[in-house]
Structure formats: C-alpha cells, structure tokens
mmCIF file of C-alpha atoms and ligand atoms in Angstrom:
data_model
loop_
_atom_site.group_PDB
_atom_site.id
_atom_site.type_symbol
_atom_site.label_atom_id
_atom_site.label_comp_id
_atom_site.label_asym_id
_atom_site.label_seq_id
_atom_site.Cartn_x
_atom_site.Cartn_y
_atom_site.Cartn_z
ATOM 1 C CA MET A 1 45.622 -23.976 -37.940
ATOM 2 C CA ASP A 2 44.389 -20.652 -37.035
ATOM 3 C CA ASN A 3 41.246 -21.362 -35.856
ATOM 4 C CA LEU A 4 43.105 -23.974 -33.683
ATOM 5 C CA SER A 5 45.226 -21.545 -32.125
ATOM 6 C CA ILE A 6 42.599 -19.256 -31.069
ATOM 7 C CA VAL A 7 40.934 -21.522 -28.664
ATOM 8 C CA THR A 8 43.819 -23.675 -27.366
ATOM 9 C CA GLY A 9 44.366 -21.294 -24.385
ATOM 10 C CA SER A 10 40.704 -22.584 -22.766
ATOM 11 C CA PHE A 11 39.063 -25.672 -23.811
ATOM 12 C CA ALA A 12 35.502 -25.630 -22.293
ATOM 13 C CA THR A 13 32.587 -27.038 -23.763
ATOM 14 C CA LEU A 14 30.240 -24.739 -25.622
ATOM 15 C CA GLN A 15 26.836 -24.268 -24.835
ATOM 16 C CA ILE A 16 23.815 -23.267 -26.726
ATOM 17 C CA PRO A 17 23.440 -20.327 -27.884
ATOM 18 C CA SER A 18 27.079 -20.372 -29.053
ATOM 19 C CA LEU A 19 27.115 -19.828 -32.839
ATOM 20 C CA THR A 20 29.961 -22.291 -33.231
ATOM 21 C CA LEU A 21 27.558 -24.977 -32.755
ATOM 22 C CA ARG A 22 25.671 -24.216 -35.737
ATOM 23 C CA GLN A 23 28.387 -24.124 -37.999
ATOM 24 C CA LYS A 24 29.371 -26.663 -40.747
ATOM 25 C CA SER A 25 33.055 -27.916 -39.758
ATOM 26 C CA GLN A 26 35.964 -28.251 -42.054
ATOM 27 C CA VAL A 27 37.901 -31.341 -43.014
ATOM 28 C CA VAL A 28 40.820 -31.836 -40.600
ATOM 29 C CA PRO A 29 43.720 -31.007 -43.129
ATOM 30 C CA PRO A 30 45.941 -34.074 -43.983
ATOM 31 C CA ASP A 31 48.881 -32.410 -43.244
ATOM 32 C CA VAL A 32 47.832 -31.398 -39.650
ATOM 33 C CA SER A 33 50.777 -31.388 -37.104
ATOM 34 C CA PRO A 34 50.449 -34.842 -35.064
ATOM 35 C CA GLU A 35 51.255 -32.753 -32.001
ATOM 36 C CA GLN A 36 48.442 -30.322 -32.477
ATOM 37 C CA LEU A 37 46.106 -33.095 -33.361
ATOM 38 C CA ARG A 38 47.421 -34.899 -30.502
ATOM 39 C CA HIS A 39 46.877 -31.975 -28.123
ATOM 40 C CA LEU A 40 43.033 -31.041 -29.499
ATOM 41 C CA ILE A 41 42.275 -34.935 -29.076
ATOM 42 C CA GLN A 42 43.418 -34.892 -25.168
ATOM 43 C CA GLU A 43 41.867 -31.881 -24.070
ATOM 44 C CA MET A 44 38.363 -33.350 -25.807
ATOM 45 C CA PHE A 45 38.725 -36.250 -23.857
ATOM 46 C CA VAL A 46 39.484 -34.117 -20.673
ATOM 47 C CA CYS A 47 36.392 -32.141 -21.392
ATOM 48 C CA MET A 48 34.143 -35.052 -21.779
ATOM 49 C CA TYR A 49 35.518 -36.985 -18.959
ATOM 50 C CA GLN A 50 34.887 -33.588 -16.692
ATOM 51 C CA ALA A 51 31.462 -33.723 -17.755
ATOM 52 C CA HIS A 52 30.568 -37.095 -17.443
ATOM 53 C CA GLY A 53 29.935 -37.304 -21.190
ATOM 54 C CA VAL A 54 30.229 -40.520 -23.458
ATOM 55 C CA GLY A 55 31.320 -38.482 -26.462
ATOM 56 C CA ILE A 56 32.263 -35.074 -27.536
ATOM 57 C CA ALA A 57 32.864 -33.308 -30.968
ATOM 58 C CA ALA A 58 35.442 -30.725 -31.810
ATOM 59 C CA PRO A 59 33.091 -27.885 -32.268
ATOM 60 C CA GLN A 60 31.552 -28.258 -29.040
ATOM 61 C CA VAL A 61 35.107 -27.272 -27.794
ATOM 62 C CA GLY A 62 35.216 -24.115 -30.071
ATOM 63 C CA VAL A 63 37.090 -26.069 -33.070
ATOM 64 C CA LEU A 64 35.313 -26.174 -36.355
ATOM 65 C CA TRP A 65 37.161 -29.456 -37.480
ATOM 66 C CA ARG A 66 35.444 -32.616 -38.610
ATOM 67 C CA LEU A 67 36.572 -34.941 -35.542
ATOM 68 C CA PHE A 68 35.084 -36.455 -32.291
ATOM 69 C CA VAL A 69 36.067 -38.586 -29.387
ATOM 70 C CA VAL A 70 33.671 -41.387 -27.994
ATOM 71 C CA ASP A 71 34.119 -43.486 -24.831
ATOM 72 C CA LEU A 72 31.547 -45.902 -23.626
ATOM 73 C CA GLN A 73 33.423 -47.825 -21.236
ATOM 74 C CA GLN A 74 31.465 -46.799 -18.565
ATOM 75 C CA ARG A 75 28.268 -48.511 -20.269
ATOM 76 C CA ASP A 76 30.325 -51.480 -21.680
ATOM 77 C CA PRO A 77 34.173 -52.275 -20.099
ATOM 78 C CA GLU A 78 34.852 -54.106 -23.423
ATOM 79 C CA GLN A 79 34.676 -50.727 -25.372
ATOM 80 C CA ARG A 80 37.996 -48.951 -25.990
ATOM 81 C CA PRO A 81 38.004 -44.884 -26.375
ATOM 82 C CA LEU A 82 37.600 -44.048 -30.054
ATOM 83 C CA VAL A 83 38.647 -40.941 -32.078
ATOM 84 C CA LEU A 84 37.199 -40.417 -35.572
ATOM 85 C CA VAL A 85 38.828 -37.562 -37.754
ATOM 86 C CA ASN A 86 37.126 -36.657 -41.036
ATOM 87 C CA PRO A 87 34.607 -39.443 -40.466
ATOM 88 C CA THR A 88 31.792 -40.498 -43.009
ATOM 89 C CA PHE A 89 28.913 -42.733 -43.070
ATOM 90 C CA THR A 90 29.248 -45.514 -45.482
ATOM 91 C CA GLU A 91 26.262 -47.530 -44.261
ATOM 92 C CA MET A 92 23.010 -46.299 -42.480
ATOM 93 C CA ALA A 93 20.184 -49.097 -41.847
ATOM 94 C CA ASP A 94 16.701 -47.751 -43.012
ATOM 95 C CA GLU A 95 15.745 -49.060 -39.566
ATOM 96 C CA ILE A 96 15.014 -45.969 -36.806
ATOM 97 C CA GLU A 97 14.349 -46.231 -33.327
ATOM 98 C CA PRO A 98 13.575 -43.683 -30.930
ATOM 99 C CA GLY A 99 16.232 -43.215 -27.824
ATOM 100 C CA THR A 100 17.801 -41.355 -24.939
ATOM 101 C CA GLU A 101 19.973 -38.630 -25.666
ATOM 102 C CA GLY A 102 21.597 -35.703 -23.701
ATOM 103 C CA CYS A 103 24.143 -33.155 -25.012
ATOM 104 C CA LEU A 104 26.906 -31.334 -23.275
ATOM 105 C CA SER A 105 26.183 -28.575 -25.226
ATOM 106 C CA ILE A 106 22.452 -28.391 -24.082
ATOM 107 C CA PRO A 107 22.842 -29.028 -20.149
ATOM 108 C CA GLY A 108 19.837 -29.833 -18.126
ATOM 109 C CA TYR A 109 18.008 -31.564 -20.571
ATOM 110 C CA HIS A 110 17.099 -34.828 -22.739
ATOM 111 C CA SER A 111 14.867 -36.829 -24.693
ATOM 112 C CA ASP A 112 13.917 -40.181 -24.952
ATOM 113 C CA LYS A 113 12.598 -39.751 -28.563
ATOM 114 C CA VAL A 114 15.748 -38.860 -30.697
ATOM 115 C CA PRO A 115 15.209 -40.915 -34.200
ATOM 116 C CA ARG A 116 18.483 -42.619 -35.004
ATOM 117 C CA SER A 117 19.520 -45.628 -37.329
ATOM 118 C CA ARG A 118 19.978 -48.378 -35.532
ATOM 119 C CA LEU A 119 23.069 -49.591 -37.492
ATOM 120 C CA VAL A 120 25.488 -47.714 -39.106
ATOM 121 C CA ARG A 121 28.868 -48.203 -40.602
ATOM 122 C CA ILE A 122 31.459 -45.231 -40.102
ATOM 123 C CA GLU A 123 34.765 -44.748 -41.823
ATOM 124 C CA GLY A 124 37.528 -42.186 -41.168
ATOM 125 C CA PHE A 125 40.901 -41.891 -39.409
ATOM 126 C CA ASP A 126 42.132 -42.562 -36.069
ATOM 127 C CA HIS A 127 44.491 -40.541 -33.576
ATOM 128 C CA ASN A 128 47.460 -41.446 -35.832
ATOM 129 C CA LEU A 129 45.548 -40.676 -39.045
ATOM 130 C CA GLU A 130 45.188 -44.399 -39.714
ATOM 131 C CA PRO A 131 42.432 -45.227 -41.700
ATOM 132 C CA ILE A 132 39.843 -46.842 -39.578
ATOM 133 C CA THR A 133 36.000 -48.520 -40.079
ATOM 134 C CA ILE A 134 33.730 -49.361 -37.619
ATOM 135 C CA GLU A 135 30.237 -51.270 -37.816
ATOM 136 C CA ALA A 136 28.007 -50.025 -34.969
ATOM 137 C CA ARG A 137 24.715 -50.696 -33.272
ATOM 138 C CA ASP A 138 22.104 -49.638 -30.981
ATOM 139 C CA TYR A 139 23.735 -47.127 -28.376
ATOM 140 C CA LEU A 140 27.236 -46.747 -30.130
ATOM 141 C CA ALA A 141 25.663 -46.128 -33.531
ATOM 142 C CA ARG A 142 23.194 -43.531 -31.494
ATOM 143 C CA VAL A 143 26.329 -41.749 -30.564
ATOM 144 C CA PHE A 144 28.333 -41.889 -33.785
ATOM 145 C CA GLN A 145 25.292 -40.089 -35.235
ATOM 146 C CA HIS A 146 25.001 -37.417 -32.494
ATOM 147 C CA GLU A 147 28.558 -36.508 -32.714
ATOM 148 C CA TYR A 148 28.541 -36.497 -36.310
ATOM 149 C CA ASP A 149 25.555 -34.491 -36.421
ATOM 150 C CA HIS A 150 27.630 -31.702 -34.258
ATOM 151 C CA LEU A 151 30.212 -31.507 -37.627
ATOM 152 C CA ASP A 152 27.217 -30.509 -39.511
ATOM 153 C CA GLY A 153 25.900 -27.879 -37.081
ATOM 154 C CA ILE A 154 22.803 -30.122 -36.393
ATOM 155 C CA LEU A 155 21.698 -30.725 -32.559
ATOM 156 C CA TYR A 156 19.658 -33.778 -31.260
ATOM 157 C CA ILE A 157 16.701 -31.345 -30.841
ATOM 158 C CA ASP A 158 16.635 -30.627 -34.393
ATOM 159 C CA ARG A 159 15.769 -34.566 -34.670
ATOM 160 C CA LEU A 160 12.862 -34.440 -32.411
ATOM 161 C CA ALA A 161 9.237 -34.429 -33.903
ATOM 162 C CA SER A 162 8.190 -31.856 -31.189
ATOM 163 C CA MET A 163 9.982 -30.063 -28.621
ATOM 164 C CA ASP A 164 7.361 -31.819 -26.209
ATOM 165 C CA ASP A 165 9.473 -34.415 -26.456
ATOM 166 C CA LEU A 166 12.404 -32.477 -24.595
ATOM 167 C CA ILE A 167 12.587 -33.279 -20.967
ATOM 168 C CA ALA A 168 13.968 -30.867 -18.442
ATOM 169 C CA ASP A 169 16.300 -32.908 -16.201
ATOM 170 C CA ALA A 170 16.969 -30.324 -13.259
ATOM 171 C CA ALA A 171 13.633 -30.764 -11.593
ATOM 172 C CA GLN A 172 13.522 -34.632 -12.343
ATOM 173 C CA ILE A 173 16.986 -35.202 -10.953
ATOM 174 C CA LYS A 174 16.222 -33.086 -7.747
ATOM 175 C CA ALA A 175 12.870 -35.041 -7.500
ATOM 176 C CA ARG A 176 15.043 -38.179 -7.456
ATOM 177 C CA GLN A 177 17.953 -37.132 -5.118
ATOM 178 C CA VAL A 178 15.245 -36.181 -2.788
ATOM 179 C CA THR A 179 13.676 -39.483 -3.064
ATOM 180 C CA ASP A 180 17.061 -41.307 -2.821
ATOM 181 C CA ARG A 181 18.243 -39.557 0.268
ATOM 182 C CA ILE A 182 14.900 -40.711 1.962
ATOM 183 C CA TYR A 183 15.131 -44.187 0.739
ATOM 184 C CA ASN A 184 18.796 -44.917 0.031
ATOM 185 C CA ALA A 185 20.849 -42.800 2.077
ATOM 186 C CA GLY A 186 22.633 -40.801 -0.544
ATOM 187 C CA THR A 187 22.739 -43.127 -3.251
ATOM 188 C CA PRO A 188 24.762 -41.130 -6.184
ATOM 189 C CA VAL A 189 22.033 -40.185 -8.995
ATOM 190 C CA ASP A 190 23.446 -40.089 -12.629
ATOM 191 C CA ALA A 191 21.877 -37.935 -14.874
ATOM 192 C CA VAL A 192 21.514 -39.150 -18.491
ATOM 193 C CA PRO A 193 24.988 -39.275 -19.936
ATOM 194 C CA ALA A 194 25.353 -36.462 -22.547
ATOM 195 C CA MET A 195 27.131 -36.395 -25.637
HETATM 196 NI NI1 NI B 1 26.196 -33.309 -28.273
#
C-alpha cells in the first residue's frame, strides 16, 4: 500500500517522460482495502473525465497497480463505465487492424495507424473484486489493449511501425478551430479522445 499513499495527495495524469509510465505494474493484492481501492478508482474516473479521456490506467496517475477504467458512453450510450482489476487477455484474435489512438500521457499527439487485434476476451475483477469476463471488438477491444499496455509500461507509440505515423494535434486543432470559426461560428472542436 505504500506506493499508493505517496500519491493519494494529488492525482494528476502523468505525462512522458515520467518513468512511472515505463514500469511494469504489480498485481493488485487480493487483500487490498475496499475503501482504498474505491478511492483510487474514483480518482481515476475523475482524472479521466476531466481530461475528456475514454480510458485511464493506474500507472497514469502514478500508481503501479494492474488496474484500469474505461468509459465509452460518449461514443455509445449503451456502454457502462468499466473497471478492470488484474486483467488478462484470454483471447486475442489474429486479425489486426490499424486505428486511431491518443494517450492522456502523450498530449498533443495521436496516430491513425496503431495496430490492434480486432477481437479480444479479457478476464479480471470489477470494482467489487468480483470476477468479470468481457468480449470486446473494434474500438472497445482497442481501448482495452491500449490500457493493458500501460500496465506493462508500453505506450501506443511503441506499437507504431514508424514515428512518421505520429500526428501532432496542436496545429491541426488550431487550423480546424479557425476554419470552424469562419464557417460554423464557434462549433466546439473535439480532439481525438485520449486513453
Ligand atoms: Ni494512454
């Protein structure tokens, strides 16, 4: 629990070059205090929502535990917020698809060419430490793989064939904002949802 108490004072999303993002996280101990776990999960959701993200992993808030949360309700109102503690992939289809990802820990960038498996089955424990199994395809499968990578200290940029596949958002967003202001009088511009 020591590693948790260090950071409970200020949860903020860590960004590159924080070394925490590059470390392998530890299994959440089965005897973790439910209150402490609930507190951490709440703080992770707060961080994620504040940053308009769709997922966040514990290492991104400085806690090296194998735990992440996901919320795709913005994309699909049917989706409920998900918590995965000590997750493992029990299935990962060979079919790989390039797709769009940004990361809360790498602000200002995204890529449209991050290769991920289209279909996965993930098993772990929910916020009450009850066993949970989820089969996911396409975007949810992608988010799971992105967040799971964080638990092993892997970032999506590590998955790119070339750094040329990394796109700087700032200039792009600025250009779009100018265009929007001219044509749509202030339509809000969404960046690529990060995770
Ligand atoms: Ni990320």
